[in-house]
Coordinates of C-alpha atoms and ligand atoms in Angstrom, one line a residue:
Chain A
M30 CA -15.0 7.4 13.4
S31 CA -14.5 4.4 15.6
R32 CA -12.2 1.5 16.2
Y33 CA -13.8 -0.3 13.3
T34 CA -13.8 2.4 10.7
G35 CA -13.5 0.9 7.2
L36 CA -14.8 -2.5 8.2
S37 CA -17.9 -2.5 5.9
A38 CA -16.0 -1.1 2.9
I39 CA -13.3 -3.7 3.3
F40 CA -15.8 -6.5 3.9
K41 CA -17.6 -5.6 0.7
R42 CA -14.4 -5.5 -1.4
E43 CA -13.0 -8.7 0.0
F44 CA -16.2 -10.7 -0.3
K45 CA -16.6 -9.6 -4.0
A46 CA -12.9 -10.4 -4.6
Y47 CA -13.6 -14.1 -4.0
F48 CA -15.9 -14.1 -6.9
A49 CA -13.8 -11.7 -9.1
T50 CA -11.4 -14.5 -10.1
P51 CA -12.0 -18.2 -11.0
L52 CA -10.3 -19.1 -7.7
G53 CA -13.3 -18.6 -5.6
Y54 CA -15.5 -20.8 -7.9
I55 CA -12.8 -23.5 -8.0
F56 CA -12.7 -23.5 -4.3
L57 CA -16.4 -23.9 -4.1
V58 CA -16.4 -26.8 -6.6
I59 CA -13.6 -28.6 -4.8
F60 CA -15.2 -28.2 -1.5
L61 CA -18.6 -29.4 -2.6
M62 CA -17.1 -32.3 -4.5
A63 CA -14.8 -33.3 -1.5
S64 CA -17.6 -33.1 1.1
G65 CA -20.2 -34.7 -1.2
W66 CA -17.9 -37.5 -2.3
L67 CA -16.7 -38.4 1.1
T68 CA -20.2 -38.5 2.6
V69 CA -22.3 -39.9 -0.1
A70 CA -20.0 -42.0 -2.2
R71 CA -17.9 -43.5 0.6
D72 CA -20.7 -44.1 2.9
F73 CA -23.4 -44.8 0.4
G74 CA -23.7 -48.4 1.5
Q75 CA -23.9 -47.4 5.1
F76 CA -26.4 -44.8 4.4
L77 CA -28.7 -47.3 2.8
E78 CA -28.0 -50.2 5.1
L79 CA -28.5 -48.3 8.3
R80 CA -31.3 -46.2 6.8
Q81 CA -29.6 -43.6 8.9
A82 CA -31.1 -40.2 8.4
S83 CA -28.3 -38.2 9.9
L84 CA -25.5 -36.1 8.8
V85 CA -23.0 -37.4 11.3
S86 CA -20.6 -38.8 8.7
F87 CA -20.9 -35.6 6.6
F88 CA -20.0 -33.4 9.6
S89 CA -17.3 -35.6 10.8
Y90 CA -15.4 -35.3 7.4
L91 CA -15.7 -31.5 7.4
P92 CA -12.7 -30.8 9.7
H93 CA -10.4 -32.7 7.5
I94 CA -11.5 -30.8 4.4
F95 CA -11.3 -27.5 6.2
V96 CA -7.8 -28.1 7.3
V97 CA -6.7 -28.0 3.7
L98 CA -9.3 -25.7 2.1
V99 CA -9.7 -22.9 4.7
P100 CA -5.9 -22.0 4.5
A101 CA -6.5 -21.6 0.7
V102 CA -9.2 -19.1 1.5
A103 CA -7.1 -17.3 4.0
M104 CA -3.7 -17.2 2.3
R105 CA -4.3 -14.3 0.0
L106 CA -5.9 -12.1 2.6
W107 CA -2.7 -10.2 3.6
A108 CA 0.1 -11.9 1.7
E109 CA -1.3 -10.5 -1.5
E110 CA -1.7 -7.0 -0.2
R111 CA 1.9 -7.0 1.1
K112 CA 3.3 -8.5 -2.1
T113 CA 1.6 -6.1 -4.5
G114 CA 2.0 -3.0 -2.2
T115 CA -1.7 -2.4 -1.9
V116 CA -1.3 -2.7 1.9
E117 CA 0.2 0.8 1.7
L118 CA -2.8 2.1 -0.1
L119 CA -5.1 0.4 2.4
F120 CA -3.5 1.7 5.5
T121 CA -3.3 5.3 4.3
L122 CA -7.0 5.3 3.8
P123 CA -8.9 6.3 6.8
V124 CA -9.4 2.8 8.1
T125 CA -8.2 1.2 11.4
L126 CA -6.2 -1.9 11.8
Q127 CA -9.1 -3.6 13.6
G128 CA -11.6 -2.5 10.9
S129 CA -9.6 -3.8 8.0
Y130 CA -8.5 -7.0 9.8
L131 CA -12.0 -7.9 10.9
G132 CA -13.5 -6.8 7.6
K133 CA -11.3 -9.3 5.8
F134 CA -11.9 -12.0 8.4
L135 CA -15.7 -11.6 8.1
A136 CA -15.5 -11.6 4.3
G137 CA -13.6 -14.8 4.3
W138 CA -16.0 -16.3 6.9
A139 CA -19.0 -15.2 4.9
F140 CA -17.5 -16.9 1.9
L141 CA -17.0 -20.1 3.9
G142 CA -20.6 -19.7 5.0
V143 CA -21.7 -19.6 1.4
A144 CA -19.7 -22.8 0.8
L145 CA -21.4 -24.5 3.7
A146 CA -24.8 -23.3 2.6
L147 CA -24.2 -24.8 -0.8
T148 CA -24.0 -28.3 0.8
F149 CA -27.8 -28.2 1.2
P150 CA -28.4 -31.1 -1.1
V151 CA -27.1 -33.5 1.6
V152 CA -29.8 -32.1 3.9
I153 CA -32.4 -32.8 1.2
W154 CA -30.9 -36.3 0.8
V155 CA -31.2 -37.3 4.4
S156 CA -34.7 -35.9 4.7
V157 CA -35.7 -38.0 1.7
L158 CA -34.1 -41.0 3.4
G159 CA -36.0 -40.7 6.6
S160 CA -36.9 -38.2 9.3
P161 CA -33.7 -36.6 10.4
D162 CA -33.0 -35.0 13.7
W163 CA -33.2 -31.3 12.7
G164 CA -31.6 -30.2 16.0
T165 CA -28.3 -32.0 15.3
I166 CA -28.3 -30.7 11.7
V167 CA -28.6 -27.1 12.9
T168 CA -26.0 -27.4 15.6
G169 CA -23.8 -29.4 13.2
Y170 CA -23.9 -26.6 10.7
F171 CA -23.3 -24.1 13.4
G172 CA -20.3 -26.0 14.7
S173 CA -18.9 -26.4 11.2
F174 CA -19.2 -22.6 10.7
L175 CA -17.5 -21.9 14.0
L176 CA -14.8 -24.4 13.1
A177 CA -14.3 -22.8 9.7
G178 CA -13.9 -19.4 11.4
A179 CA -11.3 -20.9 13.8
F180 CA -9.2 -22.2 10.9
L181 CA -9.7 -19.0 9.0
S182 CA -8.4 -16.9 12.0
I183 CA -5.3 -19.2 12.1
G184 CA -4.8 -19.0 8.4
M185 CA -5.0 -15.2 8.4
L186 CA -2.2 -14.9 10.9
F187 CA 0.1 -16.9 8.7
S188 CA -1.1 -14.7 5.7
A189 CA 0.0 -11.7 7.7
L190 CA 3.3 -13.3 8.5
T191 CA 4.6 -13.8 5.0
K192 CA 4.3 -12.2 1.6
N193 CA 4.4 -15.6 -0.1
Q194 CA 0.9 -17.2 -0.4
V195 CA 2.3 -20.7 -0.8
V196 CA 4.4 -20.4 2.4
S197 CA 1.3 -19.0 4.2
F198 CA -0.8 -21.9 3.0
I199 CA 1.7 -24.5 4.1
L200 CA 2.3 -23.0 7.5
S201 CA -1.4 -22.7 8.2
V202 CA -2.2 -26.2 7.1
A203 CA 0.6 -27.4 9.4
A204 CA -0.7 -25.3 12.3
S205 CA -4.3 -26.4 11.7
V206 CA -3.4 -30.1 11.5
F207 CA -1.4 -29.8 14.7
L208 CA -4.3 -28.2 16.6
L209 CA -6.8 -30.7 15.2
S210 CA -4.6 -33.7 16.1
L211 CA -4.3 -32.6 19.7
G212 CA -7.8 -33.9 20.3
L213 CA -7.6 -37.2 18.4
P214 CA -8.2 -40.2 20.6
Q215 CA -4.9 -41.8 19.7
V216 CA -3.0 -38.6 20.7
L217 CA -5.0 -38.2 23.9
E218 CA -4.4 -41.8 24.8
A219 CA -0.6 -41.4 24.3
I220 CA -0.6 -38.3 26.4
G221 CA -2.8 -40.0 29.1
S222 CA -0.2 -42.8 29.3
I223 CA 2.5 -40.4 30.4
A224 CA 3.3 -41.3 34.0
G225 CA 2.2 -38.9 36.8
V226 CA 0.8 -35.8 35.0
G227 CA -0.7 -37.8 32.1
G228 CA -4.2 -37.6 33.4
Y229 CA -4.2 -33.8 33.9
L230 CA -2.6 -33.3 30.5
E231 CA -5.2 -35.4 28.8
Q232 CA -7.9 -33.3 30.3
L233 CA -6.2 -30.1 29.4
F234 CA -5.6 -31.2 25.8
S235 CA -9.1 -32.4 25.5
A236 CA -10.4 -29.1 26.8
L237 CA -8.4 -27.2 24.3
S238 CA -9.2 -29.6 21.5
L239 CA -11.1 -28.2 18.5
I240 CA -12.4 -31.6 17.6
D241 CA -13.9 -32.2 21.0
H242 CA -15.9 -29.0 21.0
F243 CA -16.9 -29.6 17.4
Q244 CA -18.1 -33.1 18.1
S245 CA -20.3 -32.0 21.0
L246 CA -22.0 -29.6 18.6
M247 CA -22.2 -32.3 16.0
R248 CA -24.1 -34.5 18.5
G249 CA -26.5 -31.7 19.1
L250 CA -25.1 -30.3 22.3
L251 CA -25.3 -26.6 22.2
E252 CA -23.4 -25.3 25.3
L253 CA -22.2 -21.9 26.2
R254 CA -18.7 -23.2 27.0
T255 CA -18.4 -24.6 23.5
V256 CA -19.4 -21.3 21.9
A257 CA -17.1 -19.4 24.3
F258 CA -14.3 -21.7 23.4
F259 CA -14.6 -20.8 19.7
V260 CA -15.0 -17.1 20.4
V261 CA -11.9 -17.0 22.6
L262 CA -9.9 -19.1 20.1
I263 CA -10.9 -16.9 17.1
G264 CA -10.5 -13.7 19.1
G265 CA -7.0 -14.8 20.2
W266 CA -5.8 -15.7 16.8
L267 CA -7.2 -12.5 15.3
G268 CA -5.6 -10.4 18.0
C269 CA -2.2 -12.0 17.5
G270 CA -2.6 -11.6 13.8
M271 CA -3.3 -7.9 14.1
M272 CA -0.3 -7.3 16.2
L273 CA 1.9 -9.3 13.8
L274 CA 0.5 -7.4 10.8
N275 CA 1.1 -4.0 12.5
Q276 CA 4.7 -5.0 12.9
L277 CA 5.2 -6.4 9.5
K278 CA 3.0 -4.3 7.2
A279 CA 5.8 -2.0 6.1
S280 CA 8.6 -4.5 5.7
Chain B
M30 CA 3.6 32.2 -0.6
E31 CA 1.2 33.1 2.2
G32 CA -1.2 30.2 2.5
E33 CA -1.7 28.5 5.8
V34 CA 0.7 25.7 6.7
L35 CA -0.9 22.4 5.8
V36 CA 2.0 20.0 6.4
D37 CA 4.3 20.7 9.3
V38 CA 7.2 18.3 9.7
R39 CA 9.4 18.7 12.7
N40 CA 12.6 16.9 13.4
I41 CA 11.4 13.5 12.3
K42 CA 13.8 10.6 12.4
K43 CA 13.3 7.0 11.2
Y44 CA 15.7 4.2 11.5
F45 CA 15.5 0.7 10.0
G46 CA 18.0 -1.1 12.1
P47 CA 21.3 0.6 11.5
I48 CA 20.0 2.5 8.4
K49 CA 19.1 6.1 9.1
A50 CA 16.3 6.4 6.4
V51 CA 15.2 9.8 7.6
D52 CA 17.6 11.7 9.8
D53 CA 16.1 14.8 11.4
I54 CA 14.1 16.4 8.7
S55 CA 11.9 19.5 9.2
F56 CA 9.9 21.5 6.7
Q57 CA 6.6 23.1 6.2
V58 CA 4.3 23.1 3.1
R59 CA 1.7 25.8 2.7
R60 CA -1.5 25.9 0.8
G61 CA -0.7 26.7 -2.9
E62 CA 2.8 25.3 -2.8
I63 CA 3.9 22.5 -5.0
F64 CA 6.8 21.0 -3.2
G65 CA 9.4 19.0 -5.1
F66 CA 11.1 16.4 -3.0
M67 CA 14.3 15.5 -4.7
G68 CA 17.1 13.2 -4.0
P69 CA 19.0 10.1 -5.2
N70 CA 17.5 6.6 -4.7
G71 CA 17.6 5.6 -1.1
A72 CA 17.7 9.2 0.1
G73 CA 14.6 8.7 2.3
K74 CA 11.9 10.4 0.2
S75 CA 9.5 7.5 0.3
T76 CA 10.1 6.9 4.0
A77 CA 9.3 10.5 4.8
M78 CA 6.2 10.4 2.7
K79 CA 5.0 7.2 4.4
I80 CA 5.4 8.9 7.8
I81 CA 3.4 11.9 6.7
T82 CA 0.7 9.6 5.4
C83 CA 0.5 7.6 8.6
F84 CA 1.8 4.3 7.0
L85 CA 4.9 4.4 9.2
E86 CA 5.5 5.9 12.6
Q87 CA 8.5 8.0 13.1
D88 CA 11.0 7.2 15.9
S89 CA 11.1 10.8 17.0
G90 CA 9.8 14.2 16.0
A91 CA 6.2 15.2 15.0
V92 CA 4.1 15.7 11.9
R93 CA 0.9 17.7 11.7
V94 CA -1.3 17.7 8.7
A95 CA -4.0 20.4 8.6
G96 CA -3.5 20.8 12.3
H97 CA -3.9 17.1 13.2
D98 CA -1.1 15.0 14.6
T99 CA -0.2 11.9 12.6
L100 CA 0.3 9.7 15.7
T101 CA -2.7 10.7 17.8
E102 CA -5.2 11.7 15.1
S103 CA -4.2 9.4 12.4
L104 CA -7.7 8.9 10.9
A105 CA -8.3 12.6 10.6
V106 CA -4.9 13.1 8.9
R107 CA -5.7 10.3 6.5
Q108 CA -9.0 11.9 5.6
K109 CA -7.1 15.1 4.7
I110 CA -4.5 13.5 2.5
G111 CA -4.6 12.0 -1.0
Y112 CA -1.7 9.7 -1.5
L113 CA -0.2 8.0 -4.5
P114 CA 2.3 5.4 -3.2
E115 CA 5.4 4.6 -5.3
S116 CA 4.6 2.6 -8.4
A117 CA 0.8 3.2 -7.8
P118 CA -0.4 -0.1 -6.3
A119 CA -4.0 -1.1 -7.0
Y120 CA -6.2 -4.2 -6.8
G121 CA -5.6 -5.8 -10.1
E122 CA -8.8 -7.9 -10.3
M123 CA -11.1 -4.9 -9.8
T124 CA -12.5 -2.7 -12.5
V125 CA -11.4 0.9 -12.5
T126 CA -14.9 2.0 -11.3
G127 CA -15.0 -0.8 -8.8
F128 CA -11.7 0.2 -7.4
L129 CA -12.6 3.9 -7.1
E130 CA -15.9 2.8 -5.5
F131 CA -14.0 0.9 -2.9
V132 CA -11.8 4.0 -2.1
A133 CA -14.9 6.2 -2.0
D134 CA -16.5 3.7 0.4
A135 CA -13.5 3.6 2.6
R136 CA -13.5 7.4 2.7
A137 CA -17.2 7.5 3.4
I138 CA -17.9 9.8 0.5
A139 CA -21.6 10.7 0.4
D140 CA -22.1 11.1 -3.3
K141 CA -19.9 8.3 -4.7
A142 CA -21.1 8.4 -8.3
A143 CA -20.5 12.1 -8.6
A144 CA -17.0 11.8 -7.0
I145 CA -16.1 8.9 -9.3
D146 CA -17.3 10.7 -12.4
R147 CA -15.3 13.8 -11.4
V148 CA -12.0 12.0 -11.1
V149 CA -12.6 9.8 -14.0
D150 CA -13.1 12.9 -16.2
M151 CA -10.2 14.7 -14.6
T152 CA -7.7 11.9 -15.2
G153 CA -9.1 10.8 -18.6
L154 CA -10.2 7.3 -17.7
E155 CA -13.6 7.3 -19.4
N156 CA -12.6 4.7 -22.0
V157 CA -11.3 2.2 -19.5
R158 CA -13.9 2.6 -16.7
Y159 CA -15.1 -1.0 -16.9
Q160 CA -11.7 -2.6 -17.6
T161 CA -9.9 -4.4 -14.8
V162 CA -6.9 -2.6 -13.4
E163 CA -4.4 -5.4 -14.3
T164 CA -5.2 -5.1 -18.0
L165 CA -4.2 -1.4 -18.1
S166 CA -1.0 0.1 -19.4
K167 CA 1.5 1.7 -17.0
G168 CA 0.3 5.2 -17.9
F169 CA -3.3 4.4 -17.2
K170 CA -2.5 2.5 -14.0
R171 CA -0.8 5.7 -12.8
R172 CA -3.8 7.7 -13.7
V173 CA -6.0 5.3 -11.7
G174 CA -3.7 5.9 -8.8
L175 CA -4.1 9.6 -9.2
A176 CA -7.8 9.3 -9.5
Q177 CA -7.9 7.4 -6.3
A178 CA -5.8 10.0 -4.6
L179 CA -8.1 12.8 -5.8
I180 CA -11.4 11.2 -5.2
H181 CA -12.2 13.2 -1.9
D182 CA -10.7 16.4 -3.3
P183 CA -8.0 16.5 -0.6
E184 CA -6.3 19.6 0.7
V185 CA -3.0 17.8 0.9
L186 CA -1.8 15.6 -2.0
I187 CA 1.3 13.4 -1.6
L188 CA 2.7 11.8 -4.8
D189 CA 5.6 9.4 -4.7
E190 CA 7.3 9.5 -8.0
P191 CA 4.1 10.2 -10.0
T192 CA 5.9 10.2 -13.4
D193 CA 8.5 7.5 -12.8
G194 CA 8.6 5.0 -15.6
L195 CA 6.2 6.8 -17.9
D196 CA 7.0 7.8 -21.5
P197 CA 7.5 11.5 -22.2
N198 CA 3.9 12.0 -23.4
Q199 CA 2.5 10.3 -20.3
K200 CA 4.8 12.4 -18.2
A201 CA 3.6 15.6 -19.7
L202 CA 0.0 14.6 -19.1
V203 CA 0.6 13.8 -15.4
Q204 CA 2.5 17.1 -15.0
D205 CA -0.3 19.1 -16.6
L206 CA -2.8 17.4 -14.4
I207 CA -0.8 18.3 -11.3
N208 CA -0.5 21.9 -12.4
R209 CA -4.3 22.1 -13.1
I210 CA -5.3 20.8 -9.6
A211 CA -2.7 22.6 -7.7
R212 CA -4.7 25.6 -6.6
N213 CA -5.8 25.6 -3.0
K214 CA -3.9 22.4 -2.2
A215 CA -0.5 21.7 -0.7
I216 CA 1.2 19.1 -2.9
I217 CA 4.4 17.2 -2.1
L218 CA 5.8 15.2 -5.0
S219 CA 9.0 13.2 -5.1
T220 CA 11.1 12.8 -8.1
H221 CA 14.6 12.4 -9.3
I222 CA 13.9 14.1 -12.6
L223 CA 15.0 17.7 -12.1
D224 CA 13.3 19.0 -15.2
E225 CA 10.0 18.1 -13.5
V226 CA 10.8 20.2 -10.5
E227 CA 11.6 23.1 -12.8
R228 CA 8.3 22.6 -14.7
V229 CA 5.9 21.7 -11.9
C230 CA 7.1 22.9 -8.5
N231 CA 7.3 26.2 -6.8
R232 CA 9.5 25.0 -4.0
A233 CA 12.3 22.4 -4.0
L234 CA 14.0 20.4 -1.3
I235 CA 17.0 18.2 -1.9
I236 CA 17.6 15.4 0.5
S237 CA 20.3 12.8 0.6
K238 CA 21.0 10.1 3.2
G239 CA 18.0 11.2 5.1
Q240 CA 19.0 14.8 5.5
I241 CA 17.9 18.0 4.0
L242 CA 20.7 19.6 1.9
V243 CA 18.8 22.4 0.3
D244 CA 15.4 24.0 0.9
S245 CA 14.7 26.6 -1.8
T246 CA 12.8 27.5 -5.0
P247 CA 13.6 25.9 -8.3
Q248 CA 14.5 29.4 -9.5
E249 CA 16.9 29.9 -6.7
L250 CA 18.4 26.5 -7.3
I251 CA 19.0 27.3 -10.9
A252 CA 20.6 30.6 -10.0
R253 CA 22.9 28.8 -7.6
A254 CA 24.1 26.4 -10.3
D255 CA 27.7 27.1 -11.1
N256 CA 27.1 27.5 -14.8
H257 CA 24.2 30.0 -14.2
N258 CA 24.4 33.1 -16.4
V259 CA 27.7 32.1 -17.9
I260 CA 28.2 34.1 -21.1
K261 CA 29.3 32.0 -24.0
L262 CA 31.1 34.0 -26.5
E263 CA 32.6 33.1 -29.9
L264 CA 34.8 35.6 -31.6
A265 CA 36.0 35.8 -35.2
E266 CA 39.6 35.9 -34.1
G267 CA 41.5 35.5 -30.8
D268 CA 42.2 38.6 -28.7
K269 CA 44.2 38.2 -25.5
A270 CA 44.0 41.9 -24.6
L271 CA 40.2 41.8 -24.7
A272 CA 40.2 38.7 -22.4
K273 CA 42.4 40.6 -20.0
R274 CA 40.2 43.6 -20.1
I275 CA 37.1 41.6 -19.3
E276 CA 38.8 39.8 -16.5
D277 CA 39.8 43.1 -15.0
Q278 CA 36.1 44.1 -14.5
N279 CA 35.4 43.9 -10.8
W280 CA 32.2 41.7 -11.4
C281 CA 34.2 39.1 -13.4
E282 CA 35.5 36.0 -11.8
R283 CA 37.3 34.7 -14.8
V284 CA 37.3 34.1 -18.5
I285 CA 37.7 30.5 -19.5
R286 CA 39.3 30.3 -22.9
Q287 CA 38.2 26.9 -24.2
T288 CA 39.9 27.7 -27.6
E289 CA 41.5 30.8 -28.9
T290 CA 38.1 32.1 -30.0
Q291 CA 35.6 30.3 -27.8
W292 CA 35.3 31.8 -24.3
E293 CA 33.1 31.4 -21.2
I294 CA 32.7 34.4 -19.0
V295 CA 31.9 33.6 -15.4
A296 CA 30.5 36.4 -13.1
K297 CA 31.3 36.4 -9.4
D298 CA 27.7 37.1 -8.4
R299 CA 26.2 34.7 -11.0
E300 CA 24.1 37.7 -12.2
N301 CA 23.5 38.4 -15.9
H302 CA 26.3 40.8 -17.1
L303 CA 25.5 40.7 -20.8
G304 CA 25.2 44.5 -21.0
E305 CA 28.6 45.2 -19.6
V306 CA 30.2 42.5 -21.9
M307 CA 28.4 44.0 -24.9
D308 CA 29.9 47.4 -24.0
L309 CA 33.4 45.9 -23.9
L310 CA 32.8 44.2 -27.2
E311 CA 32.4 47.5 -29.2
G312 CA 34.1 47.1 -32.5
V313 CA 35.0 43.4 -32.0
A314 CA 33.8 40.9 -34.6
V315 CA 31.5 38.5 -32.6
T316 CA 30.3 35.2 -34.2
S317 CA 27.9 34.4 -31.4
I318 CA 27.0 35.3 -27.9
A319 CA 24.6 33.6 -25.4
V320 CA 23.8 33.6 -21.7
Q321 CA 23.4 30.1 -20.2
E322 CA 20.7 29.1 -17.7
G323 CA 21.9 26.9 -14.9
R324 CA 20.6 23.3 -15.0
L325 CA 19.4 21.6 -11.9
E326 CA 21.1 18.4 -12.9
E327 CA 24.5 19.9 -12.4
L328 CA 23.6 21.6 -9.1
F329 CA 22.1 18.3 -8.0
R330 CA 25.3 16.4 -8.8
E331 CA 27.4 19.0 -7.1
I332 CA 25.3 19.0 -3.9
T333 CA 24.8 15.3 -3.6
E334 CA 28.3 14.3 -4.7
G335 CA 30.5 13.4 -1.9
V336 CA 27.5 12.7 0.3
C337 CA 26.6 9.7 -1.8
A338 CA 30.0 8.7 -2.9
Ligands
LIG424 N1 10.9 -1.3 5.2 C1 12.2 -1.1 5.2 N2 13.1 -1.8 5.9 C2 14.4 -1.6 5.9 N3 15.0 -0.6 5.2 C3 14.2 0.2 4.5 C4 12.8 0.1 4.5 N4 12.3 1.0 3.7 C5 13.3 1.8 3.3 N5 14.5 1.3 3.8 C6 15.8 1.9 3.6 O1 15.7 3.3 3.9 C7 16.5 4.1 3.0 C8 15.5 5.1 2.4 O2 14.7 4.5 1.5 P1 13.5 5.3 0.7 O3 12.8 6.2 1.7 O4 12.7 4.2 0.0 O5 14.3 6.2 -0.3 P2 13.9 6.9 -1.7 O6 12.4 6.9 -1.7 O7 14.4 8.3 -1.5 O8 14.5 6.2 -2.8 C9 17.1 3.1 2.0 O9 18.4 2.9 2.4 C10 16.2 1.9 2.1 O10 17.0 0.7 1.8
LIG425 MG1 11.2 6.0 -3.2

């Protein structure tokens, strides 16, 4: 028995649960349609004109899709358990808080990984168009996966906060949009224009910004500090979520 | 009852804000005991069970299950316990087998298939094995909850209102099951149906407002009931002198004359004095005579009245 007792049993159950109802499939279809449509349909002209064999536009749309769709993956994780009372069953089994929280997180993350993997046709598409830079494609996917994990850890905290899945969804969309917008050029510019401390704030916000770190991966820059940023971010949200759940599980 | 102590609850208290849900409760349950936890709604039964099963932590006091402390050895305690929470929650989208497999996985049971077959057979779930839990009737859902609680053949079984909301047939089935598996386990079950305690339990505890009011056996409780061993007597014709004679017996508390000919004889010691009464009735024309057994319902009302007013 360890800190993570129960992790694998819960991971298995949760991962299967995404495919036990139509919801998981609906999510996959919506995700693929949204990412495919935004990339291929909207930029179809550009794709052909520039003969640009890269996935930059595909990856740059993903954060906006994630902001709405990842909370939908996260919302049921704890809210449903607390609503139906199965949380009592779960935590009277010999499983730890860490084991079950991480088991659920990893299951959701794996499901998002499946969704990302199913976008492979765009990779085929660009390789038909020309000779793509495989390095940026790999780091782009890696970055997208990390970003999905970050949004998932945020959504999970809000799922632990309330028994109502809709409330959990709305709160995590709001939080994710807020965090994402911190790094937008317009926001940074506005912050930078604040007299005196503006410059430092701009640097701080940019260092904390999801989008900045994501974009550097998208451009093919694989740096330790970027990975560390995501690990710390995800770990922080997971840790806070666990503490919150421990307080609220019985109420 | 001389089995070893499997559940040892000492002075536990649990407050929810100003509400004293559990207010200094202590008791022990030994192997072989089926322990009836009785009390009106809101008495604190579920809260006490959640503390024993490590879902909640008490504010003070200690609980040991099979020698393990619930706060410091929570995983070991949870390995020892099978628990059916109130209203038997389960993952609705899973099949019965899928759900039991998950529980077996979480409990790290080596031979999952055998364990599942055993409890499916025990709880009569063969015909619904591959149905999803949400499509099952209430009675079957409850059996799934029981199957889940029994899957690791636990030494300690804790059942929160296992028959609540079931029809009489389903109730009888669940009670039979509990009786069948009881040997070599310590079982705590909560209920507000007193009949059930009489039928299933060999020890009974009444709590109200978080406090223990009575810790006894169902038999003793019945014996304590005010109407226990009251002799109901119907005579062909009234006879005041006879009533006086019976009342003069030193064991007799009083004779209640409901009508001229229908009497109830109450003994001071609540023992059965039918023999003595029969002697006094020599030569008297008696239409009917019967000894009443006390009902827990009445005792329950007496004990918890005032406390819950
Ligand atoms: N999570 C909780 N938060 C606040 N109050 C609670 C909570 N759980 C139970 N209570 C209160 O504690 C008391 C005991 O409840 P409970 O143990 O469920 O009683 P029983 O199972 O005997 O009906 C009740 O007054 C109930 O309202
Ligand atoms: Mg209850």
